PDB file of C-alpha atoms in Angstrom:
ATOM      1  CA  MET A   1     -35.034 171.897  88.695  1.00  0.00           C
ATOM      2  CA  ALA A   2     -38.120 169.501  88.313  1.00  0.00           C
ATOM      3  CA  LEU A   3     -38.700 167.269  85.162  1.00  0.00           C
ATOM      4  CA  PRO A   4     -39.052 169.286  81.770  1.00  0.00           C
ATOM      5  CA  GLN A   5     -42.234 169.575  80.574  1.00  0.00           C
ATOM      6  CA  THR A   6     -41.850 169.841  77.084  1.00  0.00           C
ATOM      7  CA  ILE A   7     -39.766 168.310  74.147  1.00  0.00           C
ATOM      8  CA  GLU A   8     -38.610 171.977  73.573  1.00  0.00           C
ATOM      9  CA  GLU A   9     -36.972 172.119  76.981  1.00  0.00           C
ATOM     10  CA  LEU A  10     -35.877 168.721  77.252  1.00  0.00           C
ATOM     11  CA  ASP A  11     -33.892 169.115  73.972  1.00  0.00           C
ATOM     12  CA  GLN A  12     -32.246 172.039  75.614  1.00  0.00           C
ATOM     13  CA  ILE A  13     -31.170 170.348  78.816  1.00  0.00           C
ATOM     14  CA  LYS A  14     -29.890 167.407  76.490  1.00  0.00           C
ATOM     15  CA  LEU A  15     -27.614 170.223  74.853  1.00  0.00           C
ATOM     16  CA  GLU A  16     -26.424 171.767  78.055  1.00  0.00           C
ATOM     17  CA  CYS A  17     -25.359 168.242  79.199  1.00  0.00           C
ATOM     18  CA  GLU A  18     -23.546 167.334  75.793  1.00  0.00           C
ATOM     19  CA  LYS A  19     -21.963 170.483  76.718  1.00  0.00           C
ATOM     20  CA  MET A  20     -20.687 169.231  80.055  1.00  0.00           C
ATOM     21  CA  VAL A  21     -19.816 165.926  79.159  1.00  0.00           C
ATOM     22  CA  THR A  22     -17.430 167.132  76.183  1.00  0.00           C
ATOM     23  CA  LYS A  23     -15.488 169.435  78.946  1.00  0.00           C
ATOM     24  CA  ARG A  24     -15.407 166.426  81.481  1.00  0.00           C
ATOM     25  CA  ALA A  25     -14.368 164.081  78.467  1.00  0.00           C
ATOM     26  CA  SER A  26     -10.967 167.068  77.151  1.00  0.00           C
ATOM     27  CA  ALA A  27     -10.398 167.198  81.243  1.00  0.00           C
ATOM     28  CA  SER A  28      -9.952 163.251  80.927  1.00  0.00           C
ATOM     29  CA  ALA A  29      -8.027 163.121  78.030  1.00  0.00           C
ATOM     30  CA  ALA A  30      -5.866 165.908  80.094  1.00  0.00           C
ATOM     31  CA  ALA A  31      -5.385 163.501  83.072  1.00  0.00           C
ATOM     32  CA  ALA A  32      -4.435 160.842  80.619  1.00  0.00           C
ATOM     33  CA  VAL A  33      -1.600 162.249  78.929  1.00  0.00           C
ATOM     34  CA  ILE A  34       0.314 161.897  83.154  1.00  0.00           C
ATOM     35  CA  PRO A  35       2.799 158.679  82.741  1.00  0.00           C
ATOM     36  CA  ILE A  36       1.847 157.848  86.389  1.00  0.00           C
ATOM     37  CA  LEU A  37       0.069 154.569  86.921  1.00  0.00           C
ATOM     38  CA  GLY A  38      -3.159 154.951  87.841  1.00  0.00           C
ATOM     39  CA  THR A  39      -3.711 158.949  88.040  1.00  0.00           C
ATOM     40  CA  ASP A  40      -6.303 158.933  85.052  1.00  0.00           C
ATOM     41  CA  VAL A  41      -8.729 156.228  86.533  1.00  0.00           C
ATOM     42  CA  ALA A  42      -8.585 158.194  89.524  1.00  0.00           C
ATOM     43  CA  ALA A  43      -9.485 161.226  87.833  1.00  0.00           C
ATOM     44  CA  ASP A  44     -12.216 159.442  85.966  1.00  0.00           C
ATOM     45  CA  VAL A  45     -14.049 157.948  88.634  1.00  0.00           C
ATOM     46  CA  ALA A  46     -13.899 161.405  90.331  1.00  0.00           C
ATOM     47  CA  MET A  47     -15.084 163.399  86.963  1.00  0.00           C
ATOM     48  CA  MET A  48     -18.095 160.715  86.688  1.00  0.00           C
ATOM     49  CA  SER A  49     -18.900 160.863  90.275  1.00  0.00           C
ATOM     50  CA  GLU A  50     -19.838 164.556  89.710  1.00  0.00           C
ATOM     51  CA  LEU A  51     -20.915 164.248  86.203  1.00  0.00           C
ATOM     52  CA  LEU A  52     -23.657 161.674  86.257  1.00  0.00           C
ATOM     53  CA  PRO A  53     -25.370 162.823  89.135  1.00  0.00           C
ATOM     54  CA  ALA A  54     -25.354 166.619  87.603  1.00  0.00           C
ATOM     55  CA  ILE A  55     -27.119 165.039  84.184  1.00  0.00           C
ATOM     56  CA  ASN A  56     -29.749 163.436  86.445  1.00  0.00           C
ATOM     57  CA  LYS A  57     -30.262 166.703  88.291  1.00  0.00           C
ATOM     58  CA  LYS A  58     -30.745 168.312  85.461  1.00  0.00           C
ATOM     59  CA  PHE A  59     -33.681 166.529  83.678  1.00  0.00           C
ATOM     60  CA  GLY A  60     -35.205 166.201  87.192  1.00  0.00           C
ATOM     61  CA  LEU A  61     -34.155 162.814  87.812  1.00  0.00           C
ATOM     62  CA  SER A  62     -31.895 162.793  90.510  1.00  0.00           C
ATOM     63  CA  HIS A  63     -32.630 160.622  93.275  1.00  0.00           C
ATOM     64  CA  GLU A  64     -33.103 164.052  95.714  1.00  0.00           C
ATOM     65  CA  GLN A  65     -36.066 165.127  92.759  1.00  0.00           C
ATOM     66  CA  VAL A  66     -37.493 161.795  92.512  1.00  0.00           C
ATOM     67  CA  GLU A  67     -38.017 161.150  96.035  1.00  0.00           C
ATOM     68  CA  GLU A  68     -39.983 164.713  96.207  1.00  0.00           C
ATOM     69  CA  LEU A  69     -41.741 163.624  93.799  1.00  0.00           C
ATOM     70  CA  ASP A  70     -45.905 162.690  94.679  1.00  0.00           C
ATOM     71  CA  GLN A  71     -46.638 158.848  94.797  1.00  0.00           C
ATOM     72  CA  GLU A  72     -47.892 158.412  91.423  1.00  0.00           C
ATOM     73  CA  THR A  73     -45.161 160.381  89.856  1.00  0.00           C
ATOM     74  CA  LYS A  74     -42.354 158.810  91.166  1.00  0.00           C
ATOM     75  CA  ARG A  75     -44.203 155.027  90.858  1.00  0.00           C
ATOM     76  CA  VAL A  76     -44.541 155.819  87.007  1.00  0.00           C
ATOM     77  CA  LEU A  77     -41.094 156.919  86.936  1.00  0.00           C
ATOM     78  CA  LEU A  78     -39.308 154.243  88.544  1.00  0.00           C
ATOM     79  CA  VAL A  79     -41.381 151.724  86.481  1.00  0.00           C
ATOM     80  CA  MET A  80     -39.793 153.735  83.439  1.00  0.00           C
ATOM     81  CA  ILE A  81     -36.379 153.596  84.658  1.00  0.00           C
ATOM     82  CA  THR A  82     -36.582 149.951  85.670  1.00  0.00           C
ATOM     83  CA  SER A  83     -37.645 148.870  82.252  1.00  0.00           C
ATOM     84  CA  ALA A  84     -34.602 151.061  80.310  1.00  0.00           C
ATOM     85  CA  GLY A  85     -32.465 148.919  83.053  1.00  0.00           C
ATOM     86  CA  SER A  86     -30.921 152.139  84.111  1.00  0.00           C
ATOM     87  CA  GLU A  87     -28.489 151.900  87.111  1.00  0.00           C
ATOM     88  CA  LEU A  88     -28.040 155.545  87.681  1.00  0.00           C
ATOM     89  CA  ILE A  89     -31.297 157.235  87.112  1.00  0.00           C
ATOM     90  CA  GLY A  90     -33.064 158.547  90.150  1.00  0.00           C
ATOM     91  CA  LYS A  91     -30.725 156.598  92.541  1.00  0.00           C
ATOM     92  CA  VAL A  92     -27.627 157.427  94.589  1.00  0.00           C
ATOM     93  CA  ILE A  93     -24.449 157.562  92.318  1.00  0.00           C
ATOM     94  CA  THR A  94     -21.377 155.916  94.630  1.00  0.00           C
ATOM     95  CA  LYS A  95     -17.892 155.297  93.594  1.00  0.00           C
ATOM     96  CA  GLN A  96     -18.699 151.955  93.262  1.00  0.00           C
ATOM     97  CA  VAL A  97     -21.276 152.369  91.052  1.00  0.00           C
ATOM     98  CA  ILE A  98     -18.700 154.659  88.856  1.00  0.00           C
ATOM     99  CA  THR A  99     -15.974 151.719  89.204  1.00  0.00           C
ATOM    100  CA  HIS A 100     -18.587 149.178  87.813  1.00  0.00           C
ATOM    101  CA  LEU A 101     -19.407 151.278  84.768  1.00  0.00           C
ATOM    102  CA  LEU A 102     -15.795 152.024  84.076  1.00  0.00           C
ATOM    103  CA  LYS A 103     -15.101 148.414  83.945  1.00  0.00           C
ATOM    104  CA  LYS A 104     -17.611 148.151  81.119  1.00  0.00           C
ATOM    105  CA  VAL A 105     -14.476 150.115  79.392  1.00  0.00           C
ATOM    106  CA  SER A 106     -11.989 148.513  81.219  1.00  0.00           C
ATOM    107  CA  THR A 107     -10.572 147.368  77.908  1.00  0.00           C
ATOM    108  CA  LYS A 108     -10.207 150.408  76.725  1.00  0.00           C
ATOM    109  CA  ILE A 109      -8.933 151.690  79.904  1.00  0.00           C
ATOM    110  CA  ALA A 110      -6.322 148.825  80.134  1.00  0.00           C
ATOM    111  CA  VAL A 111      -4.951 149.428  76.454  1.00  0.00           C
ATOM    112  CA  LYS A 112      -4.727 153.266  77.459  1.00  0.00           C
ATOM    113  CA  GLN A 113      -2.533 152.590  80.627  1.00  0.00           C
ATOM    114  CA  VAL A 114      -0.209 150.674  78.858  1.00  0.00           C
ATOM    115  CA  ALA A 115      -0.308 153.285  75.660  1.00  0.00           C
ATOM    116  CA  LYS A 116       0.934 156.605  77.684  1.00  0.00           C
ATOM    117  CA  PHE A 117       3.909 154.771  78.605  1.00  0.00           C
ATOM    118  CA  ILE A 118       5.131 155.208  74.480  1.00  0.00           C
ATOM    119  CA  PRO A 119       6.390 158.530  73.867  1.00  0.00           C
ATOM    120  CA  PHE A 120       4.611 160.836  72.310  1.00  0.00           C
ATOM    121  CA  ALA A 121       2.116 158.509  70.401  1.00  0.00           C
ATOM    122  CA  GLY A 122       1.102 156.451  73.384  1.00  0.00           C
ATOM    123  CA  GLN A 123       0.110 159.553  75.359  1.00  0.00           C
ATOM    124  CA  ALA A 124      -2.022 160.926  72.407  1.00  0.00           C
ATOM    125  CA  ALA A 125      -3.576 157.565  72.052  1.00  0.00           C
ATOM    126  CA  ALA A 126      -4.296 157.204  75.562  1.00  0.00           C
ATOM    127  CA  ALA A 127      -5.482 160.709  75.812  1.00  0.00           C
ATOM    128  CA  GLY A 128      -7.909 159.661  72.669  1.00  0.00           C
ATOM    129  CA  ILE A 129      -9.270 156.670  74.570  1.00  0.00           C
ATOM    130  CA  SER A 130      -9.641 158.506  77.707  1.00  0.00           C
ATOM    131  CA  PHE A 131     -11.913 161.035  75.807  1.00  0.00           C
ATOM    132  CA  SER A 132     -13.599 158.808  73.843  1.00  0.00           C
ATOM    133  CA  ALA A 133     -14.524 156.481  76.933  1.00  0.00           C
ATOM    134  CA  MET A 134     -15.661 159.701  79.188  1.00  0.00           C
ATOM    135  CA  LYS A 135     -17.751 160.842  76.003  1.00  0.00           C
ATOM    136  CA  TYR A 136     -19.213 157.639  75.252  1.00  0.00           C
ATOM    137  CA  LEU A 137     -20.274 157.178  78.959  1.00  0.00           C
ATOM    138  CA  GLY A 138     -21.439 160.577  79.531  1.00  0.00           C
ATOM    139  CA  ASN A 139     -23.583 160.935  75.955  1.00  0.00           C
ATOM    140  CA  SER A 140     -25.156 157.288  77.177  1.00  0.00           C
ATOM    141  CA  HIS A 141     -26.356 158.317  80.290  1.00  0.00           C
ATOM    142  CA  ILE A 142     -27.880 161.572  78.740  1.00  0.00           C
ATOM    143  CA  ASN A 143     -29.536 159.504  76.373  1.00  0.00           C
ATOM    144  CA  ASP A 144     -31.103 157.054  78.828  1.00  0.00           C
ATOM    145  CA  CYS A 145     -32.339 160.286  80.769  1.00  0.00           C
ATOM    146  CA  TYR A 146     -33.892 161.858  77.816  1.00  0.00           C
ATOM    147  CA  ASP A 147     -35.985 158.557  76.639  1.00  0.00           C
ATOM    148  CA  ILE A 148     -36.914 158.524  80.372  1.00  0.00           C
ATOM    149  CA  ALA A 149     -37.876 162.097  80.398  1.00  0.00           C
ATOM    150  CA  LYS A 150     -39.367 162.120  76.675  1.00  0.00           C
ATOM    151  CA  LYS A 151     -41.865 158.952  77.424  1.00  0.00           C
ATOM    152  CA  TYR A 152     -42.879 160.875  80.812  1.00  0.00           C
ATOM    153  CA  ILE A 153     -43.445 164.192  78.911  1.00  0.00           C
ATOM    154  CA  GLU A 154     -45.484 162.040  76.484  1.00  0.00           C
ATOM    155  CA  GLN A 155     -47.551 160.533  78.808  1.00  0.00           C
ATOM    156  CA  GLN A 156     -48.634 163.120  80.081  1.00  0.00           C
ATOM    157  CA  PRO A 157     -52.429 164.299  79.419  1.00  0.00           C
ATOM    158  CA  LYS A 158     -52.523 167.017  77.199  1.00  0.00           C
TER     159      LYS A 158
END
């Protein structure tokens, strides 16, 4: 998939990505209910390792897609990406990058780990926290990709 060419196309991609995030967030919540320490964090890392590159690809901003662009387009995009401060757009996303990203929401994850051992209410809280954290991280990445792609579209000659 190439870079979106219109705002309408970009909006459609955003909707598709938001559905992907909601699916993964629901799966993350389900994994959080299992009262085995660390299984949900491992599941979250695995899910984010798949989700973030899939979002990049939908927007035409995966590492491979950016590398295939002509030099000028690549240069313009990389300047936009760097200016936005993104660690995830147009780059290879490793488990280390995901782990760093999850550390940003580590307080919620720590609470989730403790809460899941409190019967019923704790597991529900852990699931809610996991869903919220995954949804937040996924949607934040979608918004970053959307903003970069929108800037790119807007600067194209009409």
